[in-house]
Amino acid sequence: MEVNIAAVKALLASPQDVVIFSHRNPDGDAVGSSLGLYHYLRSQGHQVKIILPSEYPDFLGFLPAVEDILIFDDFPEDSKEYIRRATLFFILDFNSFDRIDKVAEGLDKDNRPRIMIDHHLYPEPVADHMFSDPSASSTCEMVYQFIDDLGHAGWVTKDVADCLYTGILTDTGGFKYSTSPALFRTVAKLLEAGTDDYKVQDHIWNSMSEKQLRLLGHCLANRLEILPEYRTGIIYLTKEDYQHFDIRRGDTEGIVNYVLRMHNMMIAAFIHEQPTIVKMSLRSKGEMDVQQICKAHFRGGGHRNAAGGASFAPLGTTINKFKKLLPNYAAEIDAAYHEFNNK
Ligand SMILES: [Mn+2]
């Protein structure tokens, strides 16, 4: 997407009161890109506040200045005050206002400048300056590019680099998806800037609590159903599981991916019962597009290989609905499987 970097440069030429927004249930890319940009903007003399609708997961607690993030749910009045005072907004790792729900109140009619940097499909017109690249691995990769486009690659300090590297690692699943030669060039720059690859990876991948490790065991032993004819595996969790394991937000992160560790699997589904809704996360390999499944049948969306949706039907009904859809996709699953294995 064409953007006017000169206009952005002009905006940033004088000190601004910046508010950075990222999405509800922020992940490594949301928090990493926000903090990476935060450190960069502060080094350029701007005031910066990051406002997230809801709390970030504990494993991101090692990121520099993470304690300076304001959580809207916890501090709505403070957040509104920062938003009132802001002269410039950044919108990171999301592209429609419903991802930040009540935090976005009035923003669509607000005439203060907004800059979006995001890699999700189908951006809505949420900003005056839209940096959109669905082929990018992560918003963190794009934030590095943004700083470089401003001619400031030299301002990527160790703090900036640690934050951006975090989102790249989490959004690519440790360089498993959406990698590119450009991404590895960017990563090389981050390592040159001082990122400690081993330590950041350790914080990210070796951060499970005992509860999470036991929950994973439960999912694999008791809640996994394999449908070999559709190269699909389903993991589900009931309301009772949520109570029994005292599952909190973030505890189920990454469980869906274990299905794809089995040979010949092309689709992984994680279907879980929430108080008023049944949510699902889908993952896939290669050309198999689960985004369209979520969009067409579960009022959701996302990326080709990682998408989410929801259903108001009971858990069992939702699982059955998903299973009954699979024959419609059998040809596509097969084609994707053969394409994937003949490369
Ligand atoms: Mn992302």
Short mmCIF file of C-alpha atoms and ligand atoms in Angstrom, two decimals:
data_model
loop_
_atom_site.label_atom_id
_atom_site.label_comp_id
_atom_site.label_asym_id
_atom_site.label_seq_id
_atom_site.Cartn_x
_atom_site.Cartn_y
_atom_site.Cartn_z
CA MET A 1 0.00 0.00 0.00
CA GLU A 2 1.35 3.41 -0.96
CA VAL A 3 1.93 5.75 1.93
CA ASN A 4 3.41 9.18 2.18
CA ILE A 5 6.47 8.75 4.38
CA ALA A 6 7.38 12.43 3.90
CA ALA A 7 4.07 13.47 5.48
CA VAL A 8 4.71 11.14 8.42
CA LYS A 9 8.22 12.53 8.76
CA ALA A 10 6.79 16.03 8.86
CA LEU A 11 4.34 14.98 11.61
CA LEU A 12 7.19 13.61 13.68
CA ALA A 13 9.46 16.61 13.06
CA SER A 14 8.14 18.40 16.16
CA PRO A 15 7.60 16.85 19.62
CA GLN A 16 4.22 15.12 19.86
CA ASP A 17 2.05 13.69 22.62
CA VAL A 18 1.72 10.21 21.20
CA VAL A 19 -0.76 7.54 22.23
CA ILE A 20 -0.11 4.05 20.85
CA PHE A 21 -3.07 1.65 20.70
CA SER A 22 -2.95 -2.06 20.17
CA HIS A 23 -5.63 -4.73 20.28
CA ARG A 24 -7.57 -6.46 23.07
CA ASN A 25 -5.92 -9.62 24.46
CA PRO A 26 -2.55 -8.32 23.26
CA ASP A 27 -0.02 -10.90 22.08
CA GLY A 28 3.75 -10.72 21.65
CA ASP A 29 3.43 -8.78 18.41
CA ALA A 30 0.95 -6.25 19.82
CA VAL A 31 3.03 -5.56 22.93
CA GLY A 32 6.42 -5.89 21.19
CA SER A 33 5.54 -3.52 18.34
CA SER A 34 4.00 -0.98 20.73
CA LEU A 35 7.02 -1.00 23.04
CA GLY A 36 9.53 -1.05 20.18
CA LEU A 37 7.89 2.04 18.69
CA TYR A 38 7.59 3.58 22.19
CA HIS A 39 11.35 3.37 22.79
CA TYR A 40 12.10 4.75 19.34
CA LEU A 41 9.65 7.68 19.61
CA ARG A 42 10.92 8.61 23.07
CA SER A 43 14.48 8.69 21.74
CA GLN A 44 13.20 11.31 19.26
CA GLY A 45 11.85 13.58 22.00
CA HIS A 46 8.18 12.62 21.93
CA GLN A 47 5.94 11.91 24.93
CA VAL A 48 4.52 8.43 24.52
CA LYS A 49 1.82 6.40 26.23
CA ILE A 50 0.79 2.87 25.23
CA ILE A 51 -2.86 2.06 25.92
CA LEU A 52 -4.03 -1.54 25.62
CA PRO A 53 -7.71 -2.47 26.15
CA SER A 54 -6.82 -5.48 28.33
CA GLU A 55 -3.89 -7.01 30.23
CA TYR A 56 -0.90 -8.55 28.43
CA PRO A 57 0.29 -12.11 29.20
CA ASP A 58 2.82 -12.61 32.02
CA PHE A 59 5.58 -13.98 29.80
CA LEU A 60 5.99 -10.52 28.23
CA GLY A 61 6.88 -9.05 31.61
CA PHE A 62 10.60 -9.06 30.71
CA LEU A 63 10.19 -6.43 27.98
CA PRO A 64 11.83 -3.07 28.76
CA ALA A 65 9.31 -0.46 30.05
CA VAL A 66 6.41 -2.94 29.95
CA GLU A 67 5.36 -1.54 33.37
CA ASP A 68 4.66 1.82 31.71
CA ILE A 69 1.80 0.37 29.63
CA LEU A 70 -1.66 1.58 30.64
CA ILE A 71 -4.47 -1.00 30.65
CA PHE A 72 -7.76 0.68 29.74
CA ASP A 73 -9.93 -1.90 31.56
CA ASP A 74 -8.04 -1.19 34.82
CA PHE A 75 -7.57 2.58 34.45
CA PRO A 76 -10.26 3.97 32.14
CA GLU A 77 -10.11 7.55 33.48
CA ASP A 78 -6.28 7.82 33.25
CA SER A 79 -6.47 6.32 29.77
CA LYS A 80 -9.10 8.82 28.64
CA GLU A 81 -6.97 11.67 29.97
CA TYR A 82 -3.97 10.55 27.89
CA ILE A 83 -6.26 10.18 24.87
CA ARG A 84 -7.67 13.70 25.44
CA ARG A 85 -4.18 15.20 25.55
CA ALA A 86 -2.75 13.27 22.58
CA THR A 87 -1.67 15.08 19.43
CA LEU A 88 -0.94 11.92 17.41
CA PHE A 89 -2.16 8.31 17.51
CA PHE A 90 -0.54 5.10 16.38
CA ILE A 91 -2.67 2.03 15.66
CA LEU A 92 -0.54 -1.11 15.81
CA ASP A 93 -1.29 -4.73 14.92
CA PHE A 94 -4.99 -4.20 14.21
CA ASN A 95 -6.98 -2.52 11.48
CA SER A 96 -10.56 -2.10 12.61
CA PHE A 97 -11.82 -0.19 15.64
CA ASP A 98 -13.83 -3.14 16.98
CA ARG A 99 -10.51 -4.73 18.07
CA ILE A 100 -10.22 -2.05 20.77
CA ASP A 101 -14.01 -1.65 21.35
CA LYS A 102 -14.74 1.10 23.89
CA VAL A 103 -11.20 2.49 23.78
CA ALA A 104 -11.99 3.66 20.23
CA GLU A 105 -15.03 5.71 21.28
CA GLY A 106 -15.15 8.88 19.17
CA LEU A 107 -11.86 8.18 17.38
CA ASP A 108 -13.51 7.68 14.00
CA LYS A 109 -14.76 11.29 14.12
CA ASP A 110 -11.61 12.70 15.73
CA ASN A 111 -9.52 14.87 13.41
CA ARG A 112 -6.16 14.41 15.13
CA PRO A 113 -3.72 12.48 12.90
CA ARG A 114 -3.58 8.69 13.12
CA ILE A 115 -0.95 6.32 11.74
CA MET A 116 -1.70 2.62 11.33
CA ILE A 117 1.00 -0.05 11.03
CA ASP A 118 -0.51 -3.51 10.60
CA HIS A 119 -0.19 -6.82 8.75
CA HIS A 120 -3.75 -8.16 8.94
CA LEU A 121 -5.93 -8.60 5.87
CA TYR A 122 -8.64 -6.17 4.79
CA PRO A 123 -7.77 -2.95 6.65
CA GLU A 124 -10.62 -0.56 7.37
CA PRO A 125 -9.97 3.18 7.00
CA VAL A 126 -8.89 3.69 10.62
CA ALA A 127 -6.06 6.15 9.97
CA ASP A 128 -4.84 8.97 7.73
CA HIS A 129 -1.59 7.11 7.13
CA MET A 130 -2.05 3.40 6.59
CA PHE A 131 0.98 1.15 6.53
CA SER A 132 -0.62 -2.17 5.62
CA ASP A 133 1.33 -5.24 4.52
CA PRO A 134 -0.43 -8.61 4.88
CA SER A 135 2.68 -10.30 3.53
CA ALA A 136 4.73 -9.11 6.52
CA SER A 137 5.40 -11.67 9.23
CA SER A 138 4.41 -9.31 12.00
CA THR A 139 3.74 -5.73 12.90
CA CYS A 140 7.16 -5.75 14.60
CA GLU A 141 8.83 -6.45 11.25
CA MET A 142 6.87 -3.50 9.81
CA VAL A 143 7.82 -1.17 12.68
CA TYR A 144 11.49 -1.86 11.93
CA GLN A 145 10.80 -1.04 8.28
CA PHE A 146 8.95 2.11 9.35
CA ILE A 147 11.90 3.34 11.43
CA ASP A 148 14.25 2.47 8.58
CA ASP A 149 12.02 4.33 6.08
CA LEU A 150 12.28 7.39 8.32
CA GLY A 151 16.05 7.12 7.88
CA HIS A 152 16.50 6.17 11.54
CA ALA A 153 17.71 2.55 11.48
CA GLY A 154 20.63 3.83 13.56
CA TRP A 155 18.17 4.62 16.38
CA VAL A 156 17.23 0.98 16.81
CA THR A 157 18.72 0.40 20.25
CA LYS A 158 18.89 -2.89 22.17
CA ASP A 159 15.57 -2.00 23.85
CA VAL A 160 13.85 -1.36 20.52
CA ALA A 161 15.39 -4.51 19.07
CA ASP A 162 14.42 -6.79 22.00
CA CYS A 163 10.80 -5.63 21.71
CA LEU A 164 10.61 -6.03 17.93
CA TYR A 165 12.37 -9.39 17.99
CA THR A 166 9.79 -10.63 20.50
CA GLY A 167 6.83 -9.97 18.18
CA ILE A 168 8.66 -11.48 15.21
CA LEU A 169 9.34 -14.65 17.20
CA THR A 170 5.80 -15.01 18.54
CA ASP A 171 3.98 -14.18 15.27
CA THR A 172 6.17 -16.54 13.22
CA GLY A 173 6.04 -19.27 15.88
CA GLY A 174 9.83 -19.19 16.08
CA PHE A 175 10.42 -18.68 12.34
CA LYS A 176 7.97 -21.38 11.30
CA TYR A 177 5.45 -19.22 9.39
CA SER A 178 5.45 -16.18 7.11
CA THR A 179 9.20 -15.87 6.93
CA SER A 180 10.98 -14.19 4.03
CA PRO A 181 14.49 -13.18 3.05
CA ALA A 182 13.56 -9.61 4.06
CA LEU A 183 12.54 -10.82 7.52
CA PHE A 184 15.88 -12.53 8.14
CA ARG A 185 17.69 -9.37 6.99
CA THR A 186 15.66 -7.40 9.53
CA VAL A 187 16.44 -9.97 12.22
CA ALA A 188 20.14 -9.66 11.40
CA LYS A 189 19.83 -5.89 12.02
CA LEU A 190 18.11 -6.54 15.36
CA LEU A 191 20.92 -8.89 16.43
CA GLU A 192 23.47 -6.26 15.37
CA ALA A 193 21.57 -3.77 17.53
CA GLY A 194 22.24 -5.97 20.55
CA THR A 195 19.31 -8.35 20.94
CA ASP A 196 20.27 -11.41 22.98
CA ASP A 197 18.62 -14.07 20.83
CA TYR A 198 19.00 -16.88 23.36
CA LYS A 199 17.60 -14.89 26.29
CA VAL A 200 14.62 -13.50 24.39
CA GLN A 201 13.80 -16.99 23.07
CA ASP A 202 14.09 -18.44 26.58
CA HIS A 203 11.68 -15.81 27.99
CA ILE A 204 9.20 -16.58 25.22
CA TRP A 205 9.28 -20.35 24.87
CA ASN A 206 10.19 -21.54 28.37
CA SER A 207 7.66 -19.57 30.33
CA MET A 208 4.89 -22.08 31.07
CA SER A 209 3.50 -22.38 34.58
CA GLU A 210 2.97 -25.83 36.15
CA LYS A 211 -0.76 -25.34 35.59
CA GLN A 212 -0.29 -24.68 31.87
CA LEU A 213 2.00 -27.68 31.45
CA ARG A 214 -0.57 -29.96 33.17
CA LEU A 215 -3.40 -28.43 31.12
CA LEU A 216 -1.48 -29.21 27.93
CA GLY A 217 -1.16 -32.81 29.10
CA HIS A 218 -4.93 -32.95 29.74
CA CYS A 219 -5.69 -31.54 26.27
CA LEU A 220 -3.44 -34.05 24.51
CA ALA A 221 -4.50 -37.05 26.60
CA ASN A 222 -8.24 -36.42 27.00
CA ARG A 223 -9.47 -33.65 24.69
CA LEU A 224 -7.90 -34.46 21.34
CA GLU A 225 -9.84 -35.93 18.45
CA ILE A 226 -8.07 -36.85 15.22
CA LEU A 227 -9.96 -37.04 11.91
CA PRO A 228 -7.33 -38.67 9.71
CA GLU A 229 -9.45 -38.61 6.54
CA TYR A 230 -9.49 -34.80 6.71
CA ARG A 231 -5.97 -34.47 8.12
CA THR A 232 -7.58 -32.49 10.92
CA GLY A 233 -7.27 -32.58 14.68
CA ILE A 234 -9.59 -30.96 17.21
CA ILE A 235 -8.79 -30.05 20.78
CA TYR A 236 -11.73 -28.85 22.84
CA LEU A 237 -12.19 -27.56 26.37
CA THR A 238 -15.41 -27.48 28.37
CA LYS A 239 -16.58 -24.95 30.94
CA GLU A 240 -15.81 -27.57 33.59
CA ASP A 241 -12.23 -27.84 32.32
CA TYR A 242 -11.95 -24.06 32.72
CA GLN A 243 -13.03 -24.37 36.35
CA HIS A 244 -11.05 -27.49 37.17
CA PHE A 245 -7.76 -26.12 35.81
CA ASP A 246 -8.54 -22.53 36.85
CA ILE A 247 -7.81 -21.49 33.26
CA ARG A 248 -7.19 -17.77 32.79
CA ARG A 249 -6.65 -15.70 29.70
CA GLY A 250 -3.44 -16.76 28.00
CA ASP A 251 -3.23 -20.21 29.64
CA THR A 252 -4.42 -21.92 26.46
CA GLU A 253 -2.10 -19.95 24.19
CA GLY A 254 -0.33 -22.20 21.70
CA ILE A 255 -2.14 -25.43 22.60
CA VAL A 256 -3.75 -25.55 19.14
CA ASN A 257 -0.34 -25.78 17.49
CA TYR A 258 0.40 -29.17 19.07
CA VAL A 259 -2.06 -30.82 16.66
CA LEU A 260 0.18 -29.86 13.75
CA ARG A 261 3.11 -31.64 15.39
CA MET A 262 1.49 -34.88 14.25
CA HIS A 263 2.58 -36.03 10.82
CA ASN A 264 0.16 -35.53 7.92
CA MET A 265 -2.04 -33.03 9.79
CA MET A 266 -3.14 -29.97 7.78
CA ILE A 267 -5.74 -28.35 10.06
CA ALA A 268 -5.74 -27.85 13.81
CA ALA A 269 -8.81 -26.65 15.67
CA PHE A 270 -9.04 -25.49 19.25
CA ILE A 271 -12.68 -25.13 20.30
CA HIS A 272 -13.40 -23.87 23.78
CA GLU A 273 -16.46 -23.03 25.79
CA GLN A 274 -16.64 -19.49 27.21
CA PRO A 275 -19.39 -18.23 29.56
CA THR A 276 -21.73 -17.04 26.77
CA ILE A 277 -20.00 -18.09 23.57
CA VAL A 278 -17.95 -20.89 22.05
CA LYS A 279 -14.68 -19.68 20.57
CA MET A 280 -12.42 -21.37 18.09
CA SER A 281 -8.89 -20.99 16.82
CA LEU A 282 -7.85 -22.67 13.60
CA ARG A 283 -4.34 -23.28 12.32
CA SER A 284 -3.30 -24.81 9.02
CA LYS A 285 -0.32 -25.61 6.88
CA GLY A 286 0.62 -24.52 3.37
CA GLU A 287 -2.12 -23.42 1.02
CA MET A 288 -4.93 -24.61 3.27
CA ASP A 289 -6.91 -21.46 4.05
CA VAL A 290 -8.66 -21.56 7.42
CA GLN A 291 -9.39 -17.84 7.34
CA GLN A 292 -12.19 -18.48 4.82
CA ILE A 293 -13.68 -21.24 7.02
CA CYS A 294 -13.84 -18.86 9.99
CA LYS A 295 -15.22 -16.08 7.85
CA ALA A 296 -17.88 -18.15 6.12
CA HIS A 297 -19.14 -20.18 9.09
CA PHE A 298 -17.95 -18.74 12.41
CA ARG A 299 -18.22 -14.95 12.07
CA GLY A 300 -14.45 -14.60 12.26
CA GLY A 301 -11.34 -14.11 10.20
CA GLY A 302 -7.59 -13.68 10.48
CA HIS A 303 -4.82 -15.03 8.29
CA ARG A 304 -4.71 -17.95 5.85
CA ASN A 305 -2.91 -20.22 8.33
CA ALA A 306 -4.17 -18.75 11.60
CA ALA A 307 -7.73 -17.63 12.10
CA GLY A 308 -10.39 -17.43 14.76
CA GLY A 309 -14.14 -17.40 15.10
CA ALA A 310 -17.03 -17.94 17.47
CA SER A 311 -20.42 -19.55 17.76
CA PHE A 312 -23.42 -18.98 20.00
CA ALA A 313 -24.41 -22.66 19.76
CA PRO A 314 -23.41 -25.08 22.56
CA LEU A 315 -19.93 -26.65 22.53
CA GLY A 316 -21.03 -30.05 21.18
CA THR A 317 -23.12 -28.47 18.44
CA THR A 318 -20.24 -26.25 17.41
CA ILE A 319 -17.79 -29.16 17.27
CA ASN A 320 -20.27 -31.12 15.15
CA LYS A 321 -20.86 -28.17 12.86
CA PHE A 322 -17.12 -27.91 12.30
CA LYS A 323 -16.79 -31.64 11.64
CA LYS A 324 -19.72 -31.61 9.19
CA LEU A 325 -18.07 -28.77 7.24
CA LEU A 326 -14.89 -30.74 6.63
CA PRO A 327 -16.19 -32.88 3.73
CA ASN A 328 -16.81 -29.61 1.83
CA TYR A 329 -13.12 -28.81 2.20
CA ALA A 330 -11.81 -32.35 1.61
CA ALA A 331 -10.57 -31.61 -1.91
CA GLU A 332 -8.88 -28.43 -0.77
CA ILE A 333 -7.25 -30.18 2.19
CA ASP A 334 -5.98 -32.94 -0.08
CA ALA A 335 -4.66 -30.51 -2.66
CA ALA A 336 -2.91 -28.45 0.01
CA TYR A 337 -1.43 -31.60 1.53
CA HIS A 338 0.00 -32.82 -1.77
CA GLU A 339 1.23 -29.37 -2.72
CA PHE A 340 2.88 -29.05 0.69
CA ASN A 341 4.61 -32.39 0.51
CA ASN A 342 5.83 -32.16 -3.08
CA LYS A 343 7.70 -28.93 -2.65
MN MN B 1 0.62 -9.51 14.60
#
